[in-house]
mmCIF file of C-alpha atoms in Angstrom:
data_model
loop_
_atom_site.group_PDB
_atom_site.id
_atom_site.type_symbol
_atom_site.label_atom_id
_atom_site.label_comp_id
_atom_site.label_asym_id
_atom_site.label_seq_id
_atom_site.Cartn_x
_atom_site.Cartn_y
_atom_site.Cartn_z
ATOM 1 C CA UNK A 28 29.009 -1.348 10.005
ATOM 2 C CA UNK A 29 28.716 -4.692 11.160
ATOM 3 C CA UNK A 30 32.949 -5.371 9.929
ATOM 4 C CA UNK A 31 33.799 -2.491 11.822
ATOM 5 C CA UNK A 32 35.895 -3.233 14.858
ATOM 6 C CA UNK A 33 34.215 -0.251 16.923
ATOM 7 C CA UNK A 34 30.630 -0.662 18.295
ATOM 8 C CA UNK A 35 27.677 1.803 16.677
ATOM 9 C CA UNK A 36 24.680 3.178 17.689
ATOM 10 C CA UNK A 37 22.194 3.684 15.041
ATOM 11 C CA UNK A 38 19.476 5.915 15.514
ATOM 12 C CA UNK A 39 17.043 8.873 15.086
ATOM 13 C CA UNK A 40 16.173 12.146 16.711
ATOM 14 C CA UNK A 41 12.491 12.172 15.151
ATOM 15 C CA UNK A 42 13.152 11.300 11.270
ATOM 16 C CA UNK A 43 17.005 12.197 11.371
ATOM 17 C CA UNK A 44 19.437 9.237 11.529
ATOM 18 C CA UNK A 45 22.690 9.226 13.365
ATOM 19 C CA UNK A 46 25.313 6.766 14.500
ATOM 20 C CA UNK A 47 27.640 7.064 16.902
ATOM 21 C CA UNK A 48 30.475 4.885 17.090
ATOM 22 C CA UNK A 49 32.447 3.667 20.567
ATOM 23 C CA UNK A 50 35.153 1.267 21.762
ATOM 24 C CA UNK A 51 33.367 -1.939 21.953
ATOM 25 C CA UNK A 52 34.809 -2.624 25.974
ATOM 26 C CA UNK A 53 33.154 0.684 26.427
ATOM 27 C CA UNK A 54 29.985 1.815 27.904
ATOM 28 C CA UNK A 55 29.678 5.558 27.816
ATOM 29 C CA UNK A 56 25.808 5.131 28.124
ATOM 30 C CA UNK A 57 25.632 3.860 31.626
ATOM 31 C CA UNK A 58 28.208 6.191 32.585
ATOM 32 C CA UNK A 59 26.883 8.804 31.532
ATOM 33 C CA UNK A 60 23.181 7.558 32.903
ATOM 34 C CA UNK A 61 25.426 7.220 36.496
ATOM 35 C CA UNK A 62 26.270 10.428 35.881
ATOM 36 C CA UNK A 63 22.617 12.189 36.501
ATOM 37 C CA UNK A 64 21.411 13.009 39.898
ATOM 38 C CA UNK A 65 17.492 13.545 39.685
ATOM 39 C CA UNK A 66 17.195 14.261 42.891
ATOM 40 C CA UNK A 67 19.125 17.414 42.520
ATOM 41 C CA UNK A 68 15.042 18.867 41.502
ATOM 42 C CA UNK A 69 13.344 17.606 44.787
ATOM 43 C CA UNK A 70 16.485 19.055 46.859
ATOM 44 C CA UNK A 71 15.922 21.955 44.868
ATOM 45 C CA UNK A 72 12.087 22.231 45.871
ATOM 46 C CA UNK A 73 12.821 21.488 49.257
ATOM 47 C CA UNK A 74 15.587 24.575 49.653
ATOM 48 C CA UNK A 75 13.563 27.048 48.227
ATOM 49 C CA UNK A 76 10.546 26.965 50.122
ATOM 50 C CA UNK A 77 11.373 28.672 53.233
ATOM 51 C CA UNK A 78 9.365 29.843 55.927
ATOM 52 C CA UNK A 79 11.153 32.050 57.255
ATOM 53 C CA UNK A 80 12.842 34.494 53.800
ATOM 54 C CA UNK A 81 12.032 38.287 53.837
ATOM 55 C CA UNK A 82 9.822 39.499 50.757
ATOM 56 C CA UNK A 83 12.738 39.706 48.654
ATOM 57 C CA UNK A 84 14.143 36.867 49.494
ATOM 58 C CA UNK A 85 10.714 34.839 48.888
ATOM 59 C CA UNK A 86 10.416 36.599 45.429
ATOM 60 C CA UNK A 87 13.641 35.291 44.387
ATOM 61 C CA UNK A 88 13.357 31.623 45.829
ATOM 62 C CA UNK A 89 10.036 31.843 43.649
ATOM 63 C CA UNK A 90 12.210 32.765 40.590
ATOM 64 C CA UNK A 91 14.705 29.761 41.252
ATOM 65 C CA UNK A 92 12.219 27.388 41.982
ATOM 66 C CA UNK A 93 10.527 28.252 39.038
ATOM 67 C CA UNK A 94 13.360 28.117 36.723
ATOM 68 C CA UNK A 95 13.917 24.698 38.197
ATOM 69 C CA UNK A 96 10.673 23.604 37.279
ATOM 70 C CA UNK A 97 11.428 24.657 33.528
ATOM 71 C CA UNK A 98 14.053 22.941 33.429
ATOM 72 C CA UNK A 99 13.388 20.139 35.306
ATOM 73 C CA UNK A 100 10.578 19.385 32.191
ATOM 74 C CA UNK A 101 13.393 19.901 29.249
ATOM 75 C CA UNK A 102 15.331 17.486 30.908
ATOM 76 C CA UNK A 103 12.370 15.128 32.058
ATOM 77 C CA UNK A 104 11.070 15.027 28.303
ATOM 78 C CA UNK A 105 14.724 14.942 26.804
ATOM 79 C CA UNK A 106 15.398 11.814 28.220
ATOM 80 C CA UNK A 107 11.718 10.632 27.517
ATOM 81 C CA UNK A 108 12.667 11.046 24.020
ATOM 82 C CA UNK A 109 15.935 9.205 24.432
ATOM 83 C CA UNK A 110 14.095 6.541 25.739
ATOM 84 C CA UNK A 111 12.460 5.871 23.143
ATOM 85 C CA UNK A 112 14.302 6.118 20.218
ATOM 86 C CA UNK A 113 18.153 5.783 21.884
ATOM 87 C CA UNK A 114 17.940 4.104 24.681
ATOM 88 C CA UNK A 115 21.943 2.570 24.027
ATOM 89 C CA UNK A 116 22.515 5.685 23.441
ATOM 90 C CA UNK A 117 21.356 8.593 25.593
ATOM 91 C CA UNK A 118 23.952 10.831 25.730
ATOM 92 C CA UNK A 119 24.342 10.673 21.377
ATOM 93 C CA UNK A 120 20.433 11.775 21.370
ATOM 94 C CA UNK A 121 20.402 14.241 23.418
ATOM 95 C CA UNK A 122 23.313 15.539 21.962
ATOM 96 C CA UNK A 123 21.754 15.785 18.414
ATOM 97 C CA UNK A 124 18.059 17.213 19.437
ATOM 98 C CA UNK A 125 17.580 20.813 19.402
ATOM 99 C CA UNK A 126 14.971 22.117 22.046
ATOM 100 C CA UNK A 127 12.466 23.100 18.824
ATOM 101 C CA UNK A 128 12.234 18.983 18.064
ATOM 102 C CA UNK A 129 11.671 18.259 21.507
ATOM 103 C CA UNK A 130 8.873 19.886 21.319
ATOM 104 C CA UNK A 131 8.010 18.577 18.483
ATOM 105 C CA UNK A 132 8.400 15.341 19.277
ATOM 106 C CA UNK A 133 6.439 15.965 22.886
ATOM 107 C CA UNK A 134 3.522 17.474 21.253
ATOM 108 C CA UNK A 135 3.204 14.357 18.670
ATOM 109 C CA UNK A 136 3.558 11.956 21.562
ATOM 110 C CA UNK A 137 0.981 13.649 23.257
ATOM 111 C CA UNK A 138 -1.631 13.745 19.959
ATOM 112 C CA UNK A 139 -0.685 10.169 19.754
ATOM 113 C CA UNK A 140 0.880 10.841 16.008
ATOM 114 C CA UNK A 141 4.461 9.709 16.927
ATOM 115 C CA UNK A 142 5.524 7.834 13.758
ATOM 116 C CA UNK A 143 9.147 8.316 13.843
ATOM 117 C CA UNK A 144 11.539 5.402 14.375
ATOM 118 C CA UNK A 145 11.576 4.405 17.977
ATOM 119 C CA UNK A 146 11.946 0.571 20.296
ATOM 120 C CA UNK A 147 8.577 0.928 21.756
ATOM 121 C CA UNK A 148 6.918 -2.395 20.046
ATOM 122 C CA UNK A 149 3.207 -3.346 19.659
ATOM 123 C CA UNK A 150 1.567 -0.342 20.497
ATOM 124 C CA UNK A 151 1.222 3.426 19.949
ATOM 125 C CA UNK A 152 3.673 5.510 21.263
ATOM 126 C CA UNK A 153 1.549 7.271 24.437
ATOM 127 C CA UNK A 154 2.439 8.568 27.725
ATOM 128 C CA UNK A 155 0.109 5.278 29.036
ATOM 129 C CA UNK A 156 2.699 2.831 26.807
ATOM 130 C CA UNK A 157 5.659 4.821 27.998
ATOM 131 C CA UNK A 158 4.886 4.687 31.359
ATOM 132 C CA UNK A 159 4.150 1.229 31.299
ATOM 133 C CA UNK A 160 7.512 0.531 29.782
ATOM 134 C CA UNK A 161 9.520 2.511 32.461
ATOM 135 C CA UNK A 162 7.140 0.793 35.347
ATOM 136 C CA UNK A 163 6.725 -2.169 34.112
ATOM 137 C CA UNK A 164 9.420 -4.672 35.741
ATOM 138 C CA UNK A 165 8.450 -2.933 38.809
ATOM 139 C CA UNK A 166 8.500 -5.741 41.741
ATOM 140 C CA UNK A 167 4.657 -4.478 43.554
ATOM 141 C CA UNK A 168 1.883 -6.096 42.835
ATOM 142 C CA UNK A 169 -0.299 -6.076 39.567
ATOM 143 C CA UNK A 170 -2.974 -3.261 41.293
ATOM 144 C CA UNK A 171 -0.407 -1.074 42.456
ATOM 145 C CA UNK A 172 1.917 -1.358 39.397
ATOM 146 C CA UNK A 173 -1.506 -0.167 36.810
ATOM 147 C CA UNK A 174 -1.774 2.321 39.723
ATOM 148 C CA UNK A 175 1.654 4.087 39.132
ATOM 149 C CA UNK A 176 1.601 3.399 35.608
ATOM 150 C CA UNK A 177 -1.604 5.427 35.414
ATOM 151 C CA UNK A 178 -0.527 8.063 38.098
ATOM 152 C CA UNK A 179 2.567 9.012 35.847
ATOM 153 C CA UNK A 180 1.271 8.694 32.432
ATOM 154 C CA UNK A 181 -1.457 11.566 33.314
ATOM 155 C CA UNK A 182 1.152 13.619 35.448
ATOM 156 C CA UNK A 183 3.604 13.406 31.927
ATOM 157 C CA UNK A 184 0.324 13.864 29.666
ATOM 158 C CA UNK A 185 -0.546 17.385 31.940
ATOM 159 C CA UNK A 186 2.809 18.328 31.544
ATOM 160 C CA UNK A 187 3.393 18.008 28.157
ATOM 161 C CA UNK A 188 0.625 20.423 27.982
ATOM 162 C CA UNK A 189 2.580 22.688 30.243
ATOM 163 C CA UNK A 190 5.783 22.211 28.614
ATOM 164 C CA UNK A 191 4.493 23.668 25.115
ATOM 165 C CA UNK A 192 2.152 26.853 26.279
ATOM 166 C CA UNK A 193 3.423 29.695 24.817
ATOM 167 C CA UNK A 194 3.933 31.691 27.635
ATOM 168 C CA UNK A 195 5.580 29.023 29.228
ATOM 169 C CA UNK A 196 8.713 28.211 26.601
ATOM 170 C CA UNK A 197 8.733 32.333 26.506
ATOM 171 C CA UNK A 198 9.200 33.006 30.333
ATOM 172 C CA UNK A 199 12.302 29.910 30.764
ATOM 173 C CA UNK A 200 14.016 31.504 27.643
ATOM 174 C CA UNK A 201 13.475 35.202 30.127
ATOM 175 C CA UNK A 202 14.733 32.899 32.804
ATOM 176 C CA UNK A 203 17.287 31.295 31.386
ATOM 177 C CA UNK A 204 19.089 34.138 29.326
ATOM 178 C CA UNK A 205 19.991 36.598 31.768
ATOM 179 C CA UNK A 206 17.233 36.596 34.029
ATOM 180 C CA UNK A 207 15.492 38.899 32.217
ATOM 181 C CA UNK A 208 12.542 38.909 34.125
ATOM 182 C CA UNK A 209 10.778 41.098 36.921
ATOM 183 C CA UNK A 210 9.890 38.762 39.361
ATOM 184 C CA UNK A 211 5.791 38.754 40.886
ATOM 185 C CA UNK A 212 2.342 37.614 39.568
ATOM 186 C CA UNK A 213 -0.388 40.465 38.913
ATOM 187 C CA UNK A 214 -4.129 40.682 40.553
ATOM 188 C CA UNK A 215 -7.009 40.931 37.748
ATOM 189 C CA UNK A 216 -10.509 42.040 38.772
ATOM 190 C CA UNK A 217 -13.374 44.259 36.951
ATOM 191 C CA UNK A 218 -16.307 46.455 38.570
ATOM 192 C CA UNK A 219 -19.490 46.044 36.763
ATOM 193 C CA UNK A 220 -21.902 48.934 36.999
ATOM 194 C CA UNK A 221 -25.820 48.202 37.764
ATOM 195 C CA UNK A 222 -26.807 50.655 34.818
ATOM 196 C CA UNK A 223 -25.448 53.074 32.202
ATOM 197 C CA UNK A 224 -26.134 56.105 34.331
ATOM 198 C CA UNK A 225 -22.961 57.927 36.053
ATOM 199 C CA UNK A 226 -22.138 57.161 39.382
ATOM 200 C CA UNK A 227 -24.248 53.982 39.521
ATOM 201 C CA UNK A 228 -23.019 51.493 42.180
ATOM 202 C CA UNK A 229 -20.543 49.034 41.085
ATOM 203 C CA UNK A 230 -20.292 45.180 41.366
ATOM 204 C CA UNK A 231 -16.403 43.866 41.960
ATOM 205 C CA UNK A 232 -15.445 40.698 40.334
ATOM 206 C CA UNK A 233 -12.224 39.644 41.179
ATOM 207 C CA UNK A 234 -10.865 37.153 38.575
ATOM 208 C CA UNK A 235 -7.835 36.366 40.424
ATOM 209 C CA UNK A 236 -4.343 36.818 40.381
ATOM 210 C CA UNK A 237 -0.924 35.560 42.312
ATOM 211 C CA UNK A 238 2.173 37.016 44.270
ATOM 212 C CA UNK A 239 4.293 35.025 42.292
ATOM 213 C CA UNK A 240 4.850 35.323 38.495
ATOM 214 C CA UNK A 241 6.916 36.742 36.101
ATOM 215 C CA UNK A 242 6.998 39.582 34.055
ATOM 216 C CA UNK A 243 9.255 40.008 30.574
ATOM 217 C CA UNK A 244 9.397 42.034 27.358
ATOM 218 C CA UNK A 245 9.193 40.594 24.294
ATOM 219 C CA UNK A 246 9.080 42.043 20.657
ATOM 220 C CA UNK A 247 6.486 41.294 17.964
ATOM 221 C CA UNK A 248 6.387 42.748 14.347
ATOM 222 C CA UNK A 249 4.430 45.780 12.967
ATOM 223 C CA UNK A 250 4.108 47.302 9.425
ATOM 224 C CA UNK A 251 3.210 43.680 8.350
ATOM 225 C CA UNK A 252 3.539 39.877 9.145
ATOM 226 C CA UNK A 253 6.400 38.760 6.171
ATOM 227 C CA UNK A 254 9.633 37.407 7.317
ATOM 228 C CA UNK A 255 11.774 40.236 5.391
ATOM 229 C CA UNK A 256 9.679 42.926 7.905
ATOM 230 C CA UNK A 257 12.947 43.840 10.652
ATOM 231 C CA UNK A 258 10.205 46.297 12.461
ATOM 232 C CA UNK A 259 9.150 45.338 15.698
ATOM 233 C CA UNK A 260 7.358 46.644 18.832
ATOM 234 C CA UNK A 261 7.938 45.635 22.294
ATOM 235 C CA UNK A 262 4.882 43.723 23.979
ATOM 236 C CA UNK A 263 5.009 42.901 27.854
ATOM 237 C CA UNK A 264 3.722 40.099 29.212
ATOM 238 C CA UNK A 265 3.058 38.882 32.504
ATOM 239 C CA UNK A 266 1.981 35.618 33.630
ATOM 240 C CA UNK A 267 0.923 33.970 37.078
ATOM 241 C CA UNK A 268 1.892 30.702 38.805
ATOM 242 C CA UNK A 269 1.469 28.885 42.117
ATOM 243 C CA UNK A 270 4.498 28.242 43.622
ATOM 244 C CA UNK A 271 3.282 25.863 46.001
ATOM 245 C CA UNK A 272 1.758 23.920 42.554
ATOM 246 C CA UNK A 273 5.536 24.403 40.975
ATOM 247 C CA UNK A 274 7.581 23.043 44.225
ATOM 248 C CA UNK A 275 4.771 19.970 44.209
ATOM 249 C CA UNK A 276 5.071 19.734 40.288
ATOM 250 C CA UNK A 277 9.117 19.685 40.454
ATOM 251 C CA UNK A 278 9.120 16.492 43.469
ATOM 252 C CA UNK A 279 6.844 14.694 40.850
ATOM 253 C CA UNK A 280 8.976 15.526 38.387
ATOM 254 C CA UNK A 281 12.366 14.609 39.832
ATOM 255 C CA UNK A 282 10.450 11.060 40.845
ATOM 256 C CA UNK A 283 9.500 10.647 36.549
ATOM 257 C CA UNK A 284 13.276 11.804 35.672
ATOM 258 C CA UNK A 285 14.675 9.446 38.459
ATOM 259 C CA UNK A 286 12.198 6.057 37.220
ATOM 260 C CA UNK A 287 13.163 6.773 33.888
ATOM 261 C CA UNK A 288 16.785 7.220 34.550
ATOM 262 C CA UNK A 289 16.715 3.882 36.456
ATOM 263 C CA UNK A 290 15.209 2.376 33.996
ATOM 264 C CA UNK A 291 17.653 3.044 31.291
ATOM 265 C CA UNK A 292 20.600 2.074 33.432
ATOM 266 C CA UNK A 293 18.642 -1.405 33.748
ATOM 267 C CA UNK A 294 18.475 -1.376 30.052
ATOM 268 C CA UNK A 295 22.213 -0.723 29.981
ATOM 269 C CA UNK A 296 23.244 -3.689 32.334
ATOM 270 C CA UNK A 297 23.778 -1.345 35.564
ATOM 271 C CA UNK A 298 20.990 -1.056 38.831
ATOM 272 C CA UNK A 299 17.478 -2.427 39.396
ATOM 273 C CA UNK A 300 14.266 -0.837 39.932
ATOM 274 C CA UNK A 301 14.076 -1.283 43.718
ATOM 275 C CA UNK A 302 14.625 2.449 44.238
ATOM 276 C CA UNK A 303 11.592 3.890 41.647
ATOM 277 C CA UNK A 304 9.303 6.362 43.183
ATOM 278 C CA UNK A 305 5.684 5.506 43.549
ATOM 279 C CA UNK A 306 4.123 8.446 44.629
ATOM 280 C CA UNK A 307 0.765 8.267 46.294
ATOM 281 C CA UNK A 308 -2.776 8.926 44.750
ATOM 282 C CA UNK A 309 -2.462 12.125 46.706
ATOM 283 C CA UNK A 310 0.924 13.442 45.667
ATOM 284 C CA UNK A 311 -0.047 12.805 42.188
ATOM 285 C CA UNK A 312 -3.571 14.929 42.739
ATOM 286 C CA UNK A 313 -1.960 17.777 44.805
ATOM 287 C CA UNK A 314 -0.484 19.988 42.129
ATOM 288 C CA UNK A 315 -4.062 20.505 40.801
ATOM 289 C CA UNK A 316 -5.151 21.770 43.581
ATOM 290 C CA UNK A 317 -3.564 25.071 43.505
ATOM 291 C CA UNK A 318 -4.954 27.890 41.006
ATOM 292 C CA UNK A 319 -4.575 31.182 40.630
ATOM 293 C CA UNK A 320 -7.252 32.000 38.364
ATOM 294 C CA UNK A 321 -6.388 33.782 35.431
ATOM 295 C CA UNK A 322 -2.727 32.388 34.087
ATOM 296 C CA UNK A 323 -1.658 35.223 31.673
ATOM 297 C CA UNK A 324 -1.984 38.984 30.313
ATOM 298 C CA UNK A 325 -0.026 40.929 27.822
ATOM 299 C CA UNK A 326 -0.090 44.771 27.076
ATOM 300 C CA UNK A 327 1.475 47.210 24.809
ATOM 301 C CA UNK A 328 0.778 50.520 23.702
ATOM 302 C CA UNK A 329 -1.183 50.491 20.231
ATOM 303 C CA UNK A 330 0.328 51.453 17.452
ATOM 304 C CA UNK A 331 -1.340 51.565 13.953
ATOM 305 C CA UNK A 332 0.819 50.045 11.135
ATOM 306 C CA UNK A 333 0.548 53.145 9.484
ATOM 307 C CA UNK A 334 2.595 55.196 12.510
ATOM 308 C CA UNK A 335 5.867 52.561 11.339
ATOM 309 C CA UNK A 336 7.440 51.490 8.619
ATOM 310 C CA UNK A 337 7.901 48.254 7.653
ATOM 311 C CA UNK A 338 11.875 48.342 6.956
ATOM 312 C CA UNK A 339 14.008 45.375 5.102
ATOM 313 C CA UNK A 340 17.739 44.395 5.767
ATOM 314 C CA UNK A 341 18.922 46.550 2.811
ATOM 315 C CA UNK A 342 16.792 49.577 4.195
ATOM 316 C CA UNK A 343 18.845 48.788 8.205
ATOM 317 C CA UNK A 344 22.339 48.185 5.912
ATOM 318 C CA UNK A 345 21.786 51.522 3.959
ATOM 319 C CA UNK A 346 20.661 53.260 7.618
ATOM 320 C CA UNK A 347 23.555 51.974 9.447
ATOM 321 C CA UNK A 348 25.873 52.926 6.707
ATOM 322 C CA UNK A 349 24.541 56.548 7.071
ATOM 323 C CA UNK A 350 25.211 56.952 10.556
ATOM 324 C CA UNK A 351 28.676 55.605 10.700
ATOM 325 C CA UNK A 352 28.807 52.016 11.656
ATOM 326 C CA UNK A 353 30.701 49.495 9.054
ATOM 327 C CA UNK A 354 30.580 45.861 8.644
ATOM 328 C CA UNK A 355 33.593 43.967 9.691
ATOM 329 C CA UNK A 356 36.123 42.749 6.818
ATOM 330 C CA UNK A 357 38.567 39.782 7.271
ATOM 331 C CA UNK A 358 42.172 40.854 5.848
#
């Protein structure tokens, strides 16, 4: 590659090698790097927590502002990855890594198992080393830069948590495809009688709840757990969230997207780091100070396996046949 008149970029998304080849008076990277606005997330945060909206129109700033937050962490960790294992080459990585290896790829970070090629040297691939890369030519003194360093690596290592709960990647992919989602949290809370006997006075716990959440169907098998099983049930799920803790969480977030982005465009001969966000002890604490109690519930009707059958794609094929529909044929 080295004879070739073009420039390359050699690298991996995880264990998967790539190369991307450009015109060597190019460089697509820092464009593309000039290209991103992170402050599009904080604007975003900032719009959609208004004062003065109706109920409706609170309930569906909540839904935006959410959905922001979602994907203000895809696109936080995305280039996270790029950083460090295409950091020539941002746009070719991101290009080539499917939201499954992100994950991936955040959750090994975050166990402190990352073994797959990458340019951090010298030391385990953490959010404390990666944070200390992206900070580290930061002109403050030595106090304040292990203060930032530290402030971001535990707002990335939270969420990285955040970004791989279940219900989490579930409710952006409601969000995201079609908005199929009811938007509103749910209140939880149990009465506890004093004895057995009926009519016995009652004890209310309440074990909290939200007016902001979301609530979305999603399908699960029944008639068994095998892959070649095409019966399913529908299960609905609901799940709570702050959104004062998501508009806080998304300014944090659009600083980490915006140091990192700065970063990389010093890597790739453009900008300095005089404009990197150092948030305060107290903008990095006051997400976590907003609960809601209890996070998530889902319910369904139950169904024995034995009321179903399990069915295969031959058994739907044969059905479908019966009733009239045809498969498609090219000519």
């Amino acid at each position: 590659m080295s004879d070739s008149p073009m420039k390359s970029h050699v690298f991996a998304v995880l264990d998967e090698p790539y190369c991307v080849w450009e015109h060597p008076e190019d460089n697509n990277n820092l464009e593309f790097l000039n290209g991103i606005d992170p402050a599009y997330f904080s604007f975003v945060a900032e719009r959609m927590r208004s004062t003065e909206a109706s109920a409706e129109e609170d309930r569906r700033a909540a839904t935006a502002l959410r959905s922001t937050y979602h994907h203000a962490l895809e696109t936080f960790f995305s280039l996270v990855g790029a950083l460090v294992q295409a950091p020539t080459c941002v746009y070719g990585w991101l290009a080539q890594c499917s939201t499954p290896t992100l994950r991936t790829l955040v959750e090994q970070i975050s166990e402190n198992r990352f073994s797959s090629p990458n340019v951090v040297q010298g030391a385990p691939v953490t959010w404390e080393t990666i944070s200390a890369v992206v900070h580290g030519r930061m002109d403050v003194s030595e106090p304040e830069r292990a203060r930032v360093i530290s402030g971001f690596a535990d707002l990335w290592a939270r969420s990285a948590l955040l970004f791989l709960r279940r219900e989490n990647i579930d409710e952006y992919n409601s969000l995201k495809h079609g908005f199929r989602v009811h938007a509103g949290g749910f209140q939880l809370s149990m009465d506890v009688a004093a004895n057995e006997q009926v009519g016995a006075p009652t004890t209310k716990f309440d074990l909290g709840g939200s007016k902001y959440g979301s609530r979305y169907l999603l399908i699960e098998r029944i008639g068994g757990t095998a892959k070649s099983n095409r019966s399913f049930i529908p299960r609905r799920h609901y799940v709570n969230w702050s959104a004062e803790q998501t508009s806080l969480l998304l300014v944090l977030l659009s600083a980490s997207i915006r140091n990192v982005v700065t970063f990389l465009k010093l890597l790739n001969g453009g900008g300095d780091q005089t404009n990197s966000a150092c948030p305060t002890d107290d903008e990095f604490q006051a997400p976590w100070g907003h609960t809601v109690g209890v996070v998530r519930m889902d319910l369904a009707r139950k169904i024995p396996d034995w009321a179903v059958s399990a069915t295969t794609r031959q058994n739907l094929d044969e059905h479908l046949a019966t009733i009239g529909f045809k498969r498609a044929t090219g000519k």
